XYZ file of C-alpha atoms in Angstrom:
427
model
C 13.571 4.120 -35.367
C 14.539 5.705 -31.820
C 18.036 6.075 -31.419
C 19.917 5.220 -27.825
C 20.439 8.345 -25.472
C 21.557 6.431 -22.532
C 24.246 3.637 -22.759
C 25.259 2.018 -19.461
C 28.429 -0.791 -19.862
C 29.428 -2.983 -16.999
C 28.934 -0.124 -14.440
C 30.076 -0.794 -10.809
C 30.250 1.627 -7.521
C 32.371 0.630 -4.638
C 32.100 2.211 -1.228
C 34.380 1.981 1.635
C 32.847 1.097 5.084
C 34.618 1.485 8.180
C 38.369 1.540 8.711
C 40.609 4.987 8.892
C 40.325 7.672 6.063
C 42.623 7.378 3.226
C 45.741 9.906 3.334
C 48.537 10.764 1.500
C 51.860 8.278 0.902
C 53.483 10.253 3.452
C 50.562 9.991 6.173
C 50.703 5.894 5.408
C 54.527 5.687 5.824
C 54.472 8.091 9.307
C 51.736 5.694 10.644
C 53.148 2.633 9.644
C 56.900 3.524 11.180
C 54.965 4.741 14.444
C 53.012 1.936 14.929
C 55.498 -0.272 17.292
C 55.658 2.820 19.548
C 51.741 3.425 19.589
C 51.473 -0.198 20.233
C 53.865 -0.050 23.081
C 51.677 2.752 24.502
C 48.597 0.425 24.226
C 46.756 1.790 21.535
C 44.703 -0.535 19.209
C 45.226 -1.024 15.644
C 42.686 0.563 13.112
C 39.876 -1.550 12.344
C 40.078 -3.814 9.166
C 38.508 -1.323 5.968
C 35.436 -3.109 4.576
C 34.387 -2.651 0.894
C 30.795 -2.816 -0.236
C 29.888 -2.733 -3.990
C 26.635 -1.100 -4.175
C 26.491 -1.582 -8.066
C 28.287 -4.187 -9.642
C 28.271 -5.173 -13.810
C 25.084 -3.352 -14.523
C 24.789 -2.790 -18.470
C 21.677 -1.573 -20.213
C 20.633 1.180 -22.874
C 17.540 3.308 -23.016
C 16.155 4.953 -26.510
C 14.893 8.196 -26.915
C 11.249 8.535 -25.796
C 11.383 5.335 -23.639
C 9.727 5.476 -19.896
C 11.751 3.011 -18.066
C 11.002 1.987 -14.315
C 13.857 0.968 -11.878
C 12.669 -1.259 -8.989
C 14.178 -3.169 -6.177
C 14.013 -3.880 -2.580
C 15.881 -1.093 -0.260
C 19.737 -1.022 -0.565
C 19.431 -2.822 -4.103
C 21.521 0.128 -5.740
C 18.476 2.127 -7.480
C 19.417 5.584 -5.955
C 23.101 4.797 -6.349
C 22.476 4.353 -10.080
C 20.404 7.613 -10.498
C 23.324 9.249 -8.905
C 25.748 8.101 -11.103
C 23.731 8.840 -14.253
C 23.052 12.165 -12.905
C 27.065 12.796 -12.433
C 26.617 13.441 -8.620
C 29.119 10.670 -8.189
C 31.704 9.061 -10.363
C 31.441 5.180 -11.024
C 34.332 2.599 -9.853
C 34.383 1.057 -13.071
C 32.371 0.645 -16.312
C 31.044 3.628 -18.632
C 28.081 5.708 -19.240
C 27.253 7.634 -22.336
C 24.332 10.319 -22.364
C 22.934 12.243 -25.165
C 20.796 15.366 -24.460
C 20.066 17.622 -21.678
C 19.480 15.835 -18.433
C 17.385 16.921 -15.351
C 17.053 15.054 -12.061
C 14.493 14.742 -9.408
C 16.224 13.089 -6.932
C 15.635 15.000 -3.670
C 13.211 17.092 -3.796
C 13.381 20.394 -2.138
C 17.184 20.642 -2.160
C 18.333 24.094 -2.552
C 15.205 25.661 -0.964
C 15.764 28.651 1.796
C 13.760 28.784 4.917
C 13.975 32.292 5.373
C 12.968 32.817 1.546
C 9.301 33.453 0.283
C 7.908 30.870 -1.745
C 8.020 33.249 -4.634
C 11.870 33.641 -4.126
C 12.607 30.207 -3.621
C 10.816 29.387 -7.101
C 13.186 31.530 -8.717
C 16.346 30.232 -6.883
C 15.484 26.352 -6.868
C 14.511 27.118 -10.404
C 18.011 28.465 -11.209
C 19.873 25.481 -9.224
C 17.838 22.806 -11.236
C 19.318 24.569 -14.802
C 16.003 26.670 -15.705
C 16.897 29.984 -17.333
C 15.266 33.182 -15.978
C 12.933 33.736 -18.885
C 11.779 29.980 -18.373
C 10.920 30.595 -14.863
C 8.848 33.650 -15.512
C 7.088 31.796 -18.515
C 6.180 29.055 -16.063
C 5.982 30.731 -12.921
C 1.916 31.085 -12.576
C 1.838 27.166 -13.927
C 4.304 25.979 -11.074
C 2.516 28.054 -8.461
C -1.216 26.732 -9.658
C 0.458 23.309 -9.882
C 1.460 23.574 -6.183
C -1.791 25.186 -5.155
C 0.273 27.780 -2.694
C -1.149 30.976 -4.492
C -2.315 32.301 -1.172
C 1.200 31.956 0.575
C 3.703 33.243 -2.007
C 5.029 36.145 0.199
C 5.346 33.927 3.058
C 8.773 32.321 4.070
C 8.875 28.665 3.348
C 9.914 28.059 7.069
C 6.300 28.675 7.948
C 5.100 26.070 5.488
C 3.853 22.599 6.451
C 5.862 19.812 5.154
C 2.993 19.248 2.684
C 3.297 22.495 1.256
C 7.111 22.858 1.091
C 7.275 19.528 -0.790
C 4.358 20.285 -3.161
C 6.053 23.456 -4.060
C 9.363 21.637 -4.558
C 7.861 19.131 -6.726
C 5.934 21.553 -8.928
C 9.284 23.715 -9.685
C 11.445 20.414 -10.616
C 8.374 18.782 -12.580
C 8.515 21.827 -14.943
C 11.979 21.127 -16.183
C 11.897 20.396 -19.985
C 14.978 18.305 -20.162
C 15.468 15.617 -23.003
C 16.162 12.833 -20.067
C 14.637 13.198 -16.742
C 15.707 11.018 -13.941
C 12.816 10.736 -11.015
C 13.505 8.937 -7.573
C 10.399 8.512 -5.675
C 8.475 11.997 -6.117
C 5.104 10.184 -5.937
C 5.589 9.945 -1.795
C 5.035 13.585 -1.489
C 2.221 15.249 -0.588
C -1.600 14.004 0.345
C -3.432 11.304 -2.249
C -4.887 13.854 -4.230
C -1.616 15.748 -4.927
C 0.238 12.199 -5.577
C -2.565 11.763 -8.638
C -1.380 15.304 -9.837
C 2.155 14.094 -9.750
C 1.308 10.825 -11.607
C -0.657 12.723 -14.410
C 2.439 15.024 -14.894
C 4.723 12.076 -15.125
C 2.285 10.555 -17.630
C 2.457 14.151 -19.531
C 6.274 13.949 -19.489
C 6.285 10.321 -21.109
C 3.699 11.409 -23.783
C 5.778 14.251 -24.510
C 8.249 12.002 -26.382
C 11.058 12.725 -23.555
C 13.143 9.754 -21.907
C 12.127 9.027 -18.168
C 14.023 6.911 -15.691
C 11.626 6.335 -12.910
C 12.386 4.899 -9.642
C 9.516 3.937 -7.413
C 8.430 1.503 -4.412
C 4.883 2.579 -5.811
C 4.253 -0.796 -8.175
C 0.856 0.635 -9.463
C 2.466 3.977 -10.506
C 5.300 1.770 -12.368
C 3.363 -0.421 -14.106
C 0.886 2.456 -15.108
C 3.742 4.780 -16.440
C 6.633 2.447 -17.768
C 6.875 0.667 -20.824
C 9.759 -1.482 -19.409
C 11.117 -2.389 -16.268
C 14.568 -3.042 -14.542
C 14.904 -5.111 -11.424
C 17.976 -4.651 -9.176
C 18.789 -6.942 -6.444
C 22.137 -6.260 -4.232
C 23.699 -4.080 -6.822
C 23.457 -6.520 -9.681
C 20.624 -6.149 -12.664
C 18.407 -9.464 -12.485
C 15.763 -8.490 -15.182
C 15.256 -6.247 -17.959
C 11.927 -6.841 -19.600
C 8.957 -4.869 -21.192
C 6.634 -7.094 -19.274
C 6.479 -4.890 -16.626
C 3.876 -6.823 -14.681
C 5.818 -9.890 -14.655
C 9.018 -7.751 -13.578
C 6.855 -6.620 -10.491
C 5.657 -9.798 -9.507
C 9.619 -11.162 -9.440
C 10.244 -8.222 -7.082
C 7.229 -8.620 -4.734
C 7.920 -12.374 -4.683
C 11.306 -13.026 -5.149
C 10.448 -15.060 -8.288
C 9.311 -17.982 -6.318
C 6.000 -17.196 -4.327
C 5.757 -20.792 -3.348
C 9.010 -20.691 -1.465
C 8.713 -17.103 0.008
C 9.050 -16.208 3.861
C 5.781 -16.628 5.925
C 8.152 -14.967 8.593
C 10.465 -11.818 9.187
C 12.564 -11.202 12.140
C 14.546 -7.831 12.752
C 17.854 -9.482 12.875
C 19.715 -6.444 11.304
C 18.373 -4.193 13.998
C 16.540 -1.964 11.430
C 13.491 0.558 11.794
C 15.064 1.825 15.040
C 13.150 4.854 16.600
C 12.225 6.008 19.997
C 8.367 4.665 19.939
C 8.125 1.197 18.532
C 10.564 -1.202 17.079
C 9.372 -4.135 15.465
C 11.210 -7.483 16.185
C 8.826 -10.362 14.307
C 5.992 -10.264 11.579
C 4.689 -13.622 10.696
C 1.911 -15.923 9.665
C 0.527 -18.463 12.621
C -2.172 -20.959 13.403
C -4.335 -20.377 16.220
C -1.829 -22.045 18.503
C 1.122 -19.822 17.723
C 2.972 -22.047 15.882
C 4.464 -21.059 12.391
C 1.776 -21.611 9.447
C 2.745 -23.407 6.496
C 2.170 -22.611 3.023
C -0.019 -22.798 1.048
C -2.960 -22.687 3.901
C -6.018 -23.746 2.747
C -8.655 -21.377 1.977
C -11.302 -22.950 4.473
C -9.170 -22.509 7.185
C -8.019 -19.689 9.659
C -4.779 -17.621 9.204
C -3.458 -15.276 11.573
C -0.879 -12.202 11.157
C 1.247 -11.597 14.245
C 3.350 -8.954 14.911
C 5.946 -8.822 17.631
C 8.119 -5.750 18.908
C 9.086 -3.286 21.813
C 7.338 -0.380 22.574
C 9.638 2.337 23.955
C 7.364 5.069 25.160
C 3.736 5.229 25.720
C 2.038 7.382 23.096
C -1.828 7.322 22.554
C -1.187 7.977 18.870
C 0.983 4.825 18.221
C -0.778 2.423 15.468
C 0.252 -0.872 14.298
C -0.863 -3.370 11.695
C -0.582 -4.421 8.294
C -1.214 -4.125 4.524
C -2.208 -6.723 1.922
C -1.029 -6.537 -1.576
C -1.907 -9.076 -4.597
C 0.723 -10.544 -7.080
C 0.511 -7.122 -8.924
C 1.364 -4.858 -6.249
C -2.258 -3.484 -5.785
C -3.306 -2.695 -2.254
C -6.211 -4.730 -1.575
C -6.834 -3.551 2.187
C -5.178 -2.732 5.179
C -5.844 -3.283 8.938
C -4.523 -1.823 12.349
C -4.912 -2.532 16.117
C -7.535 0.193 16.299
C -9.699 -0.834 13.500
C -12.491 -1.027 16.093
C -12.397 2.750 16.961
C -11.614 4.962 19.915
C -13.552 2.761 22.658
C -11.645 -0.295 21.927
C -8.368 0.829 20.759
C -5.811 -0.910 22.708
C -3.393 1.679 24.121
C 0.289 0.052 23.820
C 2.116 0.729 27.172
C 6.081 0.265 27.011
C 7.836 -3.050 26.968
C 7.425 -6.229 24.765
C 4.136 -6.272 22.917
C 2.663 -9.243 20.984
C -0.286 -8.532 18.383
C -2.357 -10.684 16.413
C -5.044 -10.458 13.943
C -7.328 -13.257 12.372
C -7.845 -13.481 8.682
C -11.102 -15.051 8.310
C -11.666 -18.157 5.813
C -12.918 -17.364 2.467
C -11.976 -13.702 2.620
C -9.257 -13.456 -0.441
C -9.301 -16.138 -3.352
C -6.920 -18.764 -4.322
C -3.360 -16.717 -4.967
C -0.384 -15.454 -3.520
C -0.547 -12.187 -1.450
C 2.187 -9.905 -0.032
C 1.549 -8.498 3.442
C 3.610 -5.664 4.794
C 4.012 -4.482 8.133
C 2.905 -1.015 8.971
C 3.216 1.399 11.826
C 3.175 5.046 12.360
C 1.949 7.769 14.850
C -1.395 8.859 13.504
C -1.412 12.056 11.693
C 2.334 12.426 12.338
C 4.648 10.125 10.942
C 5.335 6.756 9.416
C 7.533 4.207 11.051
C 7.228 1.608 8.628
C 5.255 2.401 5.457
C 3.621 0.067 3.249
C 5.052 0.033 -0.543
C 8.114 2.052 0.948
C 10.082 0.662 3.693
C 7.995 -2.021 5.308
C 9.052 -5.482 5.855
C 6.996 -8.066 4.208
C 5.810 -11.813 4.240
C 3.829 -13.756 1.833
C 0.576 -15.468 2.239
C -0.177 -18.338 -0.068
C -3.812 -19.698 -0.431
C -4.923 -22.751 -2.257
C -8.203 -24.580 -2.398
C -11.630 -23.940 -3.060
C -14.254 -22.363 -0.924
C -16.501 -25.434 -0.706
C -16.850 -29.014 -0.753
C -19.794 -28.971 -3.295
C -19.253 -31.146 -6.330
C -20.388 -28.072 -8.377
C -17.260 -26.613 -7.624
C -14.662 -27.052 -10.598
C -12.691 -23.791 -10.716
C -11.920 -20.990 -8.426
C -13.782 -17.721 -9.264
C -12.504 -14.588 -10.567
C -11.571 -11.733 -8.607
C -9.460 -10.753 -5.650
C -12.056 -11.234 -2.983
C -14.059 -14.607 -2.422
C -16.760 -14.152 0.064
C -19.354 -16.918 0.154
C -22.731 -14.838 1.101
C -25.792 -15.925 2.440
C -28.951 -15.767 -0.117
C -32.644 -15.673 0.932
C -35.090 -16.544 -1.728
C -37.747 -13.828 -1.286
C -39.998 -14.539 -4.109
C -40.172 -17.270 -6.834
C -42.595 -19.194 -8.880
C -44.450 -22.085 -7.219
C -43.390 -25.690 -8.243
């Protein structure tokens, strides 16, 4: 029977927000005694110190050979947990016990020097990650082939594209051979083809009997790779279960799809950038009123996106992606779907975009819609499955009033298609 290699007991991490930095006792006495004089001069008191518990009272254990997914919303404490396990930072409270050599893929590419060639950076980065010189030499050709940068080995990496740079960095890190591997969102690097290679490499690591902790916003990857899932929310461990799909559903729909929100508003002033800032993302009726869930599958629903365009850019694209309750991407739609001739160019100022969800497009069920925005072929502003705000579409009711309709048909899509009888026996 496998033995425990990671033991976490009542783990907590607290951060100080705002206020003056901590100093010595002498500094504190000096500031206290001089405060009346400074107040007389009109100085303001220092702002109060606020504290944030990024993690609180987290306990779990992992056995040798387990592949465990860690999921949760942005700010849930996932990366903080991995940094504590990797000894990058110290816990405020609680204990961590580890057994075996550990490797961490937390920030892919850390340690690369832009002036050095690809060949030199493989040696440098491998050494920083704990690989021996003989190990680097033995795996060199495999690393280069995995990254697909054979032609550019003697070129300084400052001339690499961002995709080439990240592929090489991941290839070096992925060829570590520790007993415990900690992975944070590495499947977001590169194009779709390379992401599949990354996924295959992670599966290979899991099958080798090594212990893996895997953090990702890609729910398909979590379900495919992991035997067990931990769900973090606001620094606390909500679920620890081997039913990975069930944990994913709890994460995507906050445990209660019927009461999940049909409207998101940017009250925290998130996603600030120089191009487009989303303000509201919601489901509406034709008259603009907020739709009430569940909606009938025979009725129309509208996805509405409101925001501020700060500068005119023809490459700006805004839309949404639809996921089912297993985290599978069903489709995405953007305001430029009808092609270059009918691509609305968004001018600076407040814009309101609306898209119709046709009746009978999706089957009865619960779906998560995530707002996406980007500069085409340049960068994401809000990326589905990574940092996009989401709302929930809950569809109920049959597709037909026919008395023959007794239960919903299986599948995600539920089109009602026209049929014509071209040939049939007489009678």
